[in-house]
């Protein structure tokens, strides 16, 4: 597809038919905004680290290039899982990719022998373009493994956690079904699995209360409402998603579960240990806590954004200005090859970078006689930092047309 090989940290990754990474994405590697002093993403990270306390080892320096084995196989992903597709993930070549989640490091970290840890990192996914999606975002993975000899202490810890939750204004609804579809693992000691499962629940409810319990929207409006629902992840069972009621809507905060023993065993953890893991999106939480309306702002170097935040405190973002947007359509006939919408979105990112707010597919049809397919997209350009001139937008949009022709051999209409 004409994309060149990549050199990163002095390693050359030769291109092959899997290569779909572009410079607009690569330019984010090493920005490390999740480690940047006074940055909202870093503030959320340290709030969570503080909540869990020093017994959870923070891990923050793992580079984003991983193997598909780490990202998928070690976590029991089936071979035909959609997440593996190059249309959904960024590949340097068939052997190397940008991690799509921090879970990619679970096996490796457990193998290093750390029993309780919190890992934060940048992750990469090919996705749509709008105010809450950016191809680079940040996750925090938390995990814990418990030995049989620690189970009685865990029982006490669970009682204490349950008591402190009972004393605060939180209402937890558990609509998960645990059973045939979302079972405990048959090889676990049932008592131990339940203790670890309860510990996961209490720990995460406590964390969620620590983050959201003080939100102005909940003050005087009754308890913070949290909901646990069934989920499926190949490397956990039972698995859950946890949601928080925010402004009348259920907001998905994290995925989690009891570690599949096959994955833990791969880390050389003894067979009678039981573990839990969770993964959450830091942007999603920061957008709610700081009231940040567009995910692109987290990448801004504008002092008017950055200077509003300071470590250890959660303050509401005051928009400095909303600059005008400009929407333009691009429509084209496809050539010989099928074009995934994520391929189009990547070209838009390549051309417009942080100046694109949203891309919507507005039309798609196949001509009944010629069999040719047509697509149309509406691209909304807007800078977070200034007013774009008409000329600038025209140049971007013309470039987009040219790049689409070059990349996919389409014919503009
Ligand atoms: N990695 C999962 C995601 O990105 C979240 C998760 C982490 C689920 C750990 C279970 C255990 O959605």
Tab-separated table of C-alpha atoms and ligand atoms in Angstrom:
chain	number	residue	atom	x	y	z
A	1	UNK	CA	0.000	0.000	0.000
A	2	UNK	CA	2.995	2.262	-0.419
A	3	UNK	CA	3.503	2.968	3.305
A	4	UNK	CA	7.167	2.947	4.228
A	5	UNK	CA	8.939	1.103	7.008
A	6	UNK	CA	9.317	2.687	10.410
A	7	UNK	CA	12.348	3.254	12.592
A	8	UNK	CA	11.572	3.692	16.282
A	9	UNK	CA	14.062	3.590	19.159
A	10	UNK	CA	16.750	2.567	16.650
A	11	UNK	CA	14.829	-0.479	15.466
A	12	UNK	CA	13.717	-0.718	11.856
A	13	UNK	CA	10.339	-2.332	11.178
A	14	UNK	CA	10.232	-3.349	7.515
A	15	UNK	CA	6.868	-2.862	5.809
A	16	UNK	CA	4.700	-5.712	4.554
A	17	UNK	CA	1.085	-6.216	3.548
A	18	UNK	CA	-0.005	-5.549	7.164
A	19	UNK	CA	1.643	-2.124	7.422
A	20	UNK	CA	-0.984	0.591	7.956
A	21	UNK	CA	0.722	2.967	10.381
A	22	UNK	CA	1.143	6.576	9.238
A	23	UNK	CA	3.247	9.480	10.362
A	24	UNK	CA	0.251	11.338	11.856
A	25	UNK	CA	-0.008	8.484	14.371
A	26	UNK	CA	3.707	7.890	14.861
A	27	UNK	CA	4.168	11.541	15.818
A	28	UNK	CA	2.304	10.786	19.068
A	29	UNK	CA	4.738	8.132	20.255
A	30	UNK	CA	6.797	9.463	23.124
A	31	UNK	CA	4.610	12.537	23.803
A	32	UNK	CA	3.786	10.943	27.175
A	33	UNK	CA	1.048	13.391	28.151
A	34	UNK	CA	-0.005	10.912	30.850
A	35	UNK	CA	3.272	11.689	32.635
A	36	UNK	CA	3.219	15.430	32.057
A	37	UNK	CA	3.039	17.559	35.207
A	38	UNK	CA	-0.360	19.240	35.711
A	39	UNK	CA	-1.887	17.519	32.675
A	40	UNK	CA	-5.479	16.342	33.264
A	41	UNK	CA	-4.687	12.809	31.994
A	42	UNK	CA	-1.773	12.621	34.443
A	43	UNK	CA	-3.957	14.026	37.227
A	44	UNK	CA	-6.543	11.262	36.785
A	45	UNK	CA	-3.733	8.703	36.706
A	46	UNK	CA	-2.263	9.915	39.978
A	47	UNK	CA	-5.679	10.220	41.655
A	48	UNK	CA	-6.212	6.528	40.969
A	49	UNK	CA	-2.675	5.596	42.026
A	50	UNK	CA	-3.167	7.519	45.255
A	51	UNK	CA	-6.471	5.828	45.904
A	52	UNK	CA	-4.960	2.354	45.608
A	53	UNK	CA	-1.992	3.267	47.754
A	54	UNK	CA	1.636	2.247	47.699
A	55	UNK	CA	1.042	-1.502	47.788
A	56	UNK	CA	0.071	-1.219	44.096
A	57	UNK	CA	3.250	-0.707	42.089
A	58	UNK	CA	2.856	2.014	39.420
A	59	UNK	CA	4.278	1.058	36.021
A	60	UNK	CA	4.520	3.863	33.481
A	61	UNK	CA	7.332	3.397	31.011
A	62	UNK	CA	6.470	0.545	28.666
A	63	UNK	CA	6.877	1.430	24.981
A	64	UNK	CA	3.789	1.084	22.743
A	65	UNK	CA	5.131	-1.337	20.139
A	66	UNK	CA	4.112	-4.898	21.048
A	67	UNK	CA	3.675	-8.182	19.229
A	68	UNK	CA	0.235	-9.505	18.312
A	69	UNK	CA	1.153	-12.373	20.666
A	70	UNK	CA	1.259	-9.918	23.574
A	71	UNK	CA	-1.754	-7.922	22.496
A	72	UNK	CA	-3.954	-10.933	21.641
A	73	UNK	CA	-2.600	-14.502	21.869
A	74	UNK	CA	-1.324	-14.405	25.438
A	75	UNK	CA	-4.779	-13.129	26.413
A	76	UNK	CA	-6.595	-16.050	24.785
A	77	UNK	CA	-8.079	-14.018	21.930
A	78	UNK	CA	-9.495	-16.429	19.339
A	79	UNK	CA	-7.761	-16.318	15.951
A	80	UNK	CA	-10.814	-14.828	14.251
A	81	UNK	CA	-11.399	-12.049	16.825
A	82	UNK	CA	-12.291	-8.785	15.002
A	83	UNK	CA	-9.833	-6.765	17.118
A	84	UNK	CA	-6.972	-8.443	15.273
A	85	UNK	CA	-7.991	-7.020	11.908
A	86	UNK	CA	-5.701	-4.429	10.387
A	87	UNK	CA	-8.841	-2.341	9.838
A	88	UNK	CA	-9.131	-1.898	13.618
A	89	UNK	CA	-5.504	-1.820	14.801
A	90	UNK	CA	-2.253	-0.200	13.723
A	91	UNK	CA	0.375	-2.628	12.449
A	92	UNK	CA	4.012	-1.802	11.729
A	93	UNK	CA	4.094	-5.172	9.989
A	94	UNK	CA	2.615	-8.593	10.661
A	95	UNK	CA	4.872	-9.174	13.691
A	96	UNK	CA	4.618	-5.767	15.382
A	97	UNK	CA	1.752	-3.463	16.235
A	98	UNK	CA	0.787	-0.561	18.479
A	99	UNK	CA	-0.911	-1.959	21.581
A	100	UNK	CA	-4.675	-1.533	21.459
A	101	UNK	CA	-5.007	-1.874	25.224
A	102	UNK	CA	-2.829	-1.943	28.327
A	103	UNK	CA	-3.892	-5.566	28.860
A	104	UNK	CA	-1.154	-6.359	26.309
A	105	UNK	CA	1.293	-6.206	29.241
A	106	UNK	CA	-0.591	-8.282	31.804
A	107	UNK	CA	1.228	-11.550	31.242
A	108	UNK	CA	4.625	-9.881	31.179
A	109	UNK	CA	4.019	-7.876	34.378
A	110	UNK	CA	2.644	-10.835	36.312
A	111	UNK	CA	5.619	-12.854	35.088
A	112	UNK	CA	7.919	-10.289	36.697
A	113	UNK	CA	6.422	-11.322	40.044
A	114	UNK	CA	4.673	-8.070	41.037
A	115	UNK	CA	1.432	-9.135	42.775
A	116	UNK	CA	-0.372	-5.735	42.738
A	117	UNK	CA	0.184	-3.139	40.066
A	118	UNK	CA	-1.242	-0.205	38.098
A	119	UNK	CA	0.036	0.279	34.571
A	120	UNK	CA	-0.653	3.435	32.562
A	121	UNK	CA	0.164	3.888	28.902
A	122	UNK	CA	-0.813	5.265	25.525
A	123	UNK	CA	-2.911	2.901	23.390
A	124	UNK	CA	-3.872	3.054	19.719
A	125	UNK	CA	-7.034	2.154	17.839
A	126	UNK	CA	-8.380	2.836	14.384
A	127	UNK	CA	-11.813	4.301	14.863
A	128	UNK	CA	-14.288	6.960	13.850
A	129	UNK	CA	-13.553	10.684	14.165
A	130	UNK	CA	-15.586	12.769	16.575
A	131	UNK	CA	-15.192	14.731	19.806
A	132	UNK	CA	-14.736	11.635	21.965
A	133	UNK	CA	-12.582	9.503	19.645
A	134	UNK	CA	-8.926	10.009	18.931
A	135	UNK	CA	-6.663	7.250	17.529
A	136	UNK	CA	-4.314	7.647	20.491
A	137	UNK	CA	-5.655	7.558	24.024
A	138	UNK	CA	-4.623	6.345	27.448
A	139	UNK	CA	-5.566	3.426	29.591
A	140	UNK	CA	-4.782	2.330	33.073
A	141	UNK	CA	-4.640	-1.353	33.853
A	142	UNK	CA	-4.873	-2.505	37.435
A	143	UNK	CA	-4.353	-6.048	38.576
A	144	UNK	CA	-3.804	-8.194	41.603
A	145	UNK	CA	-2.993	-11.821	42.223
A	146	UNK	CA	-3.695	-13.545	45.525
A	147	UNK	CA	-2.074	-16.664	47.004
A	148	UNK	CA	-4.073	-19.248	48.978
A	149	UNK	CA	-2.274	-18.213	52.187
A	150	UNK	CA	-3.564	-14.645	51.779
A	151	UNK	CA	-7.225	-15.552	51.399
A	152	UNK	CA	-8.188	-15.104	55.051
A	153	UNK	CA	-6.660	-11.630	55.044
A	154	UNK	CA	-8.551	-10.919	51.843
A	155	UNK	CA	-11.807	-11.878	53.581
A	156	UNK	CA	-11.095	-9.285	56.279
A	157	UNK	CA	-10.047	-6.709	53.728
A	158	UNK	CA	-13.307	-7.280	51.841
A	159	UNK	CA	-15.351	-6.766	55.013
A	160	UNK	CA	-13.537	-3.511	55.678
A	161	UNK	CA	-13.995	-2.295	52.112
A	162	UNK	CA	-17.694	-3.178	52.266
A	163	UNK	CA	-18.056	-1.232	55.515
A	164	UNK	CA	-16.428	1.898	54.204
A	165	UNK	CA	-18.593	1.758	51.074
A	166	UNK	CA	-21.690	1.431	53.255
A	167	UNK	CA	-20.720	4.678	54.958
A	168	UNK	CA	-20.671	6.799	51.785
A	169	UNK	CA	-23.294	8.018	49.346
A	170	UNK	CA	-23.016	5.366	46.646
A	171	UNK	CA	-25.635	3.024	45.264
A	172	UNK	CA	-24.308	-0.024	43.476
A	173	UNK	CA	-26.638	-2.029	41.315
A	174	UNK	CA	-25.392	-5.408	40.190
A	175	UNK	CA	-27.267	-6.658	37.147
A	176	UNK	CA	-24.609	-9.175	36.163
A	177	UNK	CA	-25.857	-12.735	36.036
A	178	UNK	CA	-22.810	-14.901	36.894
A	179	UNK	CA	-23.681	-18.341	35.641
A	180	UNK	CA	-23.611	-20.214	32.390
A	181	UNK	CA	-22.828	-17.195	30.215
A	182	UNK	CA	-20.409	-15.521	32.602
A	183	UNK	CA	-19.152	-18.292	34.844
A	184	UNK	CA	-16.690	-18.740	37.640
A	185	UNK	CA	-13.851	-20.950	36.379
A	186	UNK	CA	-14.362	-24.633	37.229
A	187	UNK	CA	-10.687	-25.132	38.142
A	188	UNK	CA	-10.770	-22.447	40.832
A	189	UNK	CA	-11.359	-23.100	44.493
A	190	UNK	CA	-14.912	-21.609	44.567
A	191	UNK	CA	-14.351	-19.855	47.885
A	192	UNK	CA	-11.141	-18.235	46.637
A	193	UNK	CA	-12.661	-17.190	43.328
A	194	UNK	CA	-15.560	-15.552	45.154
A	195	UNK	CA	-13.228	-13.711	47.530
A	196	UNK	CA	-11.201	-12.351	44.614
A	197	UNK	CA	-14.359	-11.486	42.695
A	198	UNK	CA	-15.712	-9.594	45.740
A	199	UNK	CA	-12.384	-7.859	46.216
A	200	UNK	CA	-12.481	-6.694	42.598
A	201	UNK	CA	-15.965	-5.285	43.107
A	202	UNK	CA	-15.288	-3.523	46.377
A	203	UNK	CA	-11.950	-2.153	45.172
A	204	UNK	CA	-13.418	-0.720	41.984
A	205	UNK	CA	-16.523	0.671	43.665
A	206	UNK	CA	-14.209	2.417	46.114
A	207	UNK	CA	-12.092	3.797	43.298
A	208	UNK	CA	-15.141	5.028	41.397
A	209	UNK	CA	-16.450	6.754	44.500
A	210	UNK	CA	-13.065	8.369	45.075
A	211	UNK	CA	-13.154	9.755	41.525
A	212	UNK	CA	-16.795	10.676	41.043
A	213	UNK	CA	-18.266	10.890	44.552
A	214	UNK	CA	-17.471	14.567	44.878
A	215	UNK	CA	-18.805	15.644	41.483
A	216	UNK	CA	-20.981	18.718	41.678
A	217	UNK	CA	-23.628	17.002	39.543
A	218	UNK	CA	-24.152	14.432	42.262
A	219	UNK	CA	-24.133	16.727	45.268
A	220	UNK	CA	-27.600	16.968	46.701
A	221	UNK	CA	-28.893	14.752	43.908
A	222	UNK	CA	-28.877	11.481	45.774
A	223	UNK	CA	-26.218	8.804	45.704
A	224	UNK	CA	-23.617	8.202	43.033
A	225	UNK	CA	-25.140	5.401	40.958
A	226	UNK	CA	-22.933	2.611	39.727
A	227	UNK	CA	-24.003	-0.412	37.697
A	228	UNK	CA	-22.217	-3.733	37.094
A	229	UNK	CA	-23.174	-5.584	33.937
A	230	UNK	CA	-22.028	-8.800	32.266
A	231	UNK	CA	-19.237	-8.499	29.742
A	232	UNK	CA	-16.995	-10.779	27.769
A	233	UNK	CA	-13.204	-10.588	27.612
A	234	UNK	CA	-11.219	-13.610	26.423
A	235	UNK	CA	-8.819	-13.474	29.381
A	236	UNK	CA	-11.260	-13.018	32.268
A	237	UNK	CA	-14.224	-14.902	33.708
A	238	UNK	CA	-16.463	-13.757	35.194
A	239	UNK	CA	-16.150	-10.475	33.276
A	240	UNK	CA	-17.908	-7.164	33.860
A	241	UNK	CA	-18.347	-3.671	32.612
A	242	UNK	CA	-18.935	-0.946	35.142
A	243	UNK	CA	-21.019	2.110	34.398
A	244	UNK	CA	-21.665	5.339	36.268
A	245	UNK	CA	-24.850	7.398	35.945
A	246	UNK	CA	-23.771	10.812	34.809
A	247	UNK	CA	-26.146	13.575	33.662
A	248	UNK	CA	-28.909	10.987	33.326
A	249	UNK	CA	-26.826	8.684	31.097
A	250	UNK	CA	-24.970	5.481	31.898
A	251	UNK	CA	-21.334	6.027	31.089
A	252	UNK	CA	-19.106	2.994	30.616
A	253	UNK	CA	-16.069	3.446	32.827
A	254	UNK	CA	-14.138	0.210	32.709
A	255	UNK	CA	-13.911	-3.466	31.853
A	256	UNK	CA	-12.700	-6.038	34.349
A	257	UNK	CA	-12.871	-9.582	35.591
A	258	UNK	CA	-11.268	-12.533	37.303
A	259	UNK	CA	-8.158	-13.553	35.349
A	260	UNK	CA	-8.427	-16.677	33.210
A	261	UNK	CA	-6.078	-19.185	34.775
A	262	UNK	CA	-4.526	-20.011	31.378
A	263	UNK	CA	-3.253	-16.421	31.101
A	264	UNK	CA	-1.972	-16.365	34.685
A	265	UNK	CA	-0.233	-19.708	34.231
A	266	UNK	CA	1.492	-18.259	31.174
A	267	UNK	CA	3.017	-15.750	33.622
A	268	UNK	CA	4.304	-18.638	35.754
A	269	UNK	CA	1.878	-17.726	38.539
A	270	UNK	CA	1.169	-20.895	40.591
A	271	UNK	CA	-2.048	-22.673	39.622
A	272	UNK	CA	-3.724	-22.154	42.998
A	273	UNK	CA	-3.419	-18.333	42.871
A	274	UNK	CA	-6.413	-16.256	41.762
A	275	UNK	CA	-6.189	-12.806	40.177
A	276	UNK	CA	-8.297	-9.906	38.984
A	277	UNK	CA	-7.680	-7.208	36.406
A	278	UNK	CA	-9.378	-4.056	35.174
A	279	UNK	CA	-8.726	-1.569	32.394
A	280	UNK	CA	-10.091	1.940	32.082
A	281	UNK	CA	-9.855	4.834	29.670
A	282	UNK	CA	-8.252	7.883	31.237
A	283	UNK	CA	-9.626	10.366	28.650
A	284	UNK	CA	-13.199	9.237	29.216
A	285	UNK	CA	-12.861	9.901	32.943
A	286	UNK	CA	-10.936	13.156	32.498
A	287	UNK	CA	-13.559	14.501	30.076
A	288	UNK	CA	-16.248	13.985	32.708
A	289	UNK	CA	-14.266	15.159	35.743
A	290	UNK	CA	-12.779	18.264	34.137
A	291	UNK	CA	-15.677	18.899	31.713
A	292	UNK	CA	-13.413	18.819	28.670
A	293	UNK	CA	-15.660	18.925	25.581
A	294	UNK	CA	-13.264	17.623	22.923
A	295	UNK	CA	-10.680	14.854	23.265
A	296	UNK	CA	-8.244	16.740	21.008
A	297	UNK	CA	-7.743	19.318	23.766
A	298	UNK	CA	-5.644	16.815	25.709
A	299	UNK	CA	-3.017	17.069	22.962
A	300	UNK	CA	-3.061	20.854	22.959
A	301	UNK	CA	0.132	22.702	23.790
A	302	UNK	CA	-1.877	25.899	24.275
A	303	UNK	CA	-1.197	27.478	27.656
A	304	UNK	CA	-4.839	28.552	27.870
A	305	UNK	CA	-5.682	24.850	28.169
A	306	UNK	CA	-2.691	23.514	30.100
A	307	UNK	CA	-2.539	26.304	32.666
A	308	UNK	CA	-6.045	25.584	33.912
A	309	UNK	CA	-5.012	22.369	35.653
A	310	UNK	CA	-2.800	21.551	38.539
A	311	UNK	CA	-1.692	18.263	40.065
A	312	UNK	CA	-3.878	16.744	42.739
A	313	UNK	CA	-6.964	18.870	42.090
A	314	UNK	CA	-9.983	18.526	39.839
A	315	UNK	CA	-11.187	21.827	38.413
A	316	UNK	CA	-13.797	22.481	35.744
A	317	UNK	CA	-12.359	23.453	32.396
A	318	UNK	CA	-13.402	26.961	31.284
A	319	UNK	CA	-13.538	26.987	27.477
A	320	UNK	CA	-11.428	29.917	26.343
A	321	UNK	CA	-13.355	30.244	23.131
A	322	UNK	CA	-15.147	28.110	20.644
A	323	UNK	CA	-13.770	28.907	17.233
A	324	UNK	CA	-16.009	28.504	14.185
A	325	UNK	CA	-16.191	25.186	12.362
A	326	UNK	CA	-16.364	24.598	8.664
A	327	UNK	CA	-17.909	21.473	7.119
A	328	UNK	CA	-17.122	20.194	3.670
A	329	UNK	CA	-18.188	17.110	1.775
A	330	UNK	CA	-15.995	14.825	-0.246
A	331	UNK	CA	-17.500	12.149	-2.461
A	332	UNK	CA	-15.858	9.633	-4.724
A	333	UNK	CA	-16.212	6.473	-6.793
A	334	UNK	CA	-14.198	3.575	-5.476
A	335	UNK	CA	-11.670	1.987	-7.773
A	336	UNK	CA	-10.898	-1.716	-7.835
A	337	UNK	CA	-10.265	-2.099	-4.163
A	338	UNK	CA	-12.646	-1.950	-1.218
A	339	UNK	CA	-11.920	0.911	1.174
A	340	UNK	CA	-12.683	0.523	4.869
A	341	UNK	CA	-14.070	3.663	6.504
A	342	UNK	CA	-11.151	3.587	8.951
A	343	UNK	CA	-8.808	3.887	5.941
A	344	UNK	CA	-10.602	7.100	5.007
A	345	UNK	CA	-10.416	8.395	8.588
A	346	UNK	CA	-6.677	7.775	8.727
A	347	UNK	CA	-6.156	9.808	5.563
A	348	UNK	CA	-8.197	12.630	7.107
A	349	UNK	CA	-5.978	12.514	10.214
A	350	UNK	CA	-2.914	12.450	8.011
A	351	UNK	CA	-4.034	15.603	6.205
A	352	UNK	CA	-5.759	17.590	8.941
A	353	UNK	CA	-4.264	16.209	12.177
A	354	UNK	CA	-5.784	18.022	15.143
A	355	UNK	CA	-7.807	20.359	12.925
A	356	UNK	CA	-10.564	17.855	12.235
A	357	UNK	CA	-13.417	17.564	14.703
A	358	UNK	CA	-15.687	15.038	13.057
A	359	UNK	CA	-16.111	12.904	9.950
A	360	UNK	CA	-19.485	11.452	9.071
A	361	UNK	CA	-20.318	9.112	6.262
A	362	UNK	CA	-23.270	10.818	4.580
A	363	UNK	CA	-23.818	8.529	1.616
A	364	UNK	CA	-22.876	5.115	0.276
A	365	UNK	CA	-24.399	3.407	-2.738
A	366	UNK	CA	-23.639	1.080	-5.622
A	367	UNK	CA	-24.708	2.067	-9.110
A	368	UNK	CA	-27.164	-0.598	-10.344
A	369	UNK	CA	-25.839	-0.658	-13.933
A	370	UNK	CA	-22.109	-0.040	-13.652
A	371	UNK	CA	-21.710	-1.795	-10.285
A	372	UNK	CA	-19.481	1.079	-9.172
A	373	UNK	CA	-19.614	2.126	-5.525
A	374	UNK	CA	-19.769	5.679	-4.312
A	375	UNK	CA	-19.054	7.157	-0.885
A	376	UNK	CA	-19.551	10.588	0.584
A	377	UNK	CA	-18.150	11.974	3.824
A	378	UNK	CA	-18.831	15.240	5.628
A	379	UNK	CA	-15.651	16.550	7.227
A	380	UNK	CA	-15.913	19.162	9.962
A	381	UNK	CA	-12.773	21.223	10.409
A	382	UNK	CA	-12.237	23.271	13.555
A	383	UNK	CA	-9.195	24.321	15.497
A	384	UNK	CA	-9.326	24.294	19.277
A	385	UNK	CA	-6.943	27.237	19.379
A	386	UNK	CA	-7.788	29.723	16.635
A	387	UNK	CA	-10.074	30.557	13.734
A	388	UNK	CA	-9.181	28.699	10.560
A	389	UNK	CA	-9.246	30.856	7.445
A	390	UNK	CA	-11.394	29.833	4.494
A	391	UNK	CA	-8.276	29.435	2.436
A	392	UNK	CA	-6.681	27.132	4.986
A	393	UNK	CA	-9.763	24.911	5.062
A	394	UNK	CA	-9.905	24.816	1.267
A	395	UNK	CA	-6.266	23.781	1.101
A	396	UNK	CA	-6.795	21.019	3.655
A	397	UNK	CA	-9.870	19.781	1.864
A	398	UNK	CA	-8.190	19.792	-1.551
A	399	UNK	CA	-5.235	17.916	-0.079
A	400	UNK	CA	-7.649	15.380	1.332
A	401	UNK	CA	-9.096	14.751	-2.131
A	402	UNK	CA	-5.623	14.317	-3.626
A	403	UNK	CA	-4.481	11.970	-0.846
A	404	UNK	CA	-7.606	9.838	-1.269
A	405	UNK	CA	-6.886	9.497	-4.974
A	406	UNK	CA	-3.269	8.640	-4.283
A	407	UNK	CA	-4.005	6.122	-1.531
A	408	UNK	CA	-7.038	4.292	-2.931
A	409	UNK	CA	-7.179	5.178	-6.593
A	410	UNK	CA	-10.651	6.657	-6.152
A	411	UNK	CA	-12.286	9.070	-8.531
A	412	UNK	CA	-13.587	12.279	-6.986
A	413	UNK	CA	-17.131	13.231	-7.951
B	1	LIG	N1	-8.549	-4.231	27.924
B	1	LIG	C1	-9.985	-4.117	28.054
B	1	LIG	C2	-10.456	-2.992	27.118
B	1	LIG	O1	-9.648	-2.268	26.582
B	1	LIG	C3	-10.392	-3.814	29.482
B	1	LIG	C4	-10.113	-4.939	30.451
B	1	LIG	C5	-8.936	-4.970	31.176
B	1	LIG	C6	-11.025	-5.969	30.618
B	1	LIG	C7	-8.683	-6.004	32.074
B	1	LIG	C8	-10.768	-7.000	31.507
B	1	LIG	C9	-9.600	-7.014	32.235
B	1	LIG	O2	-11.644	-2.840	26.886
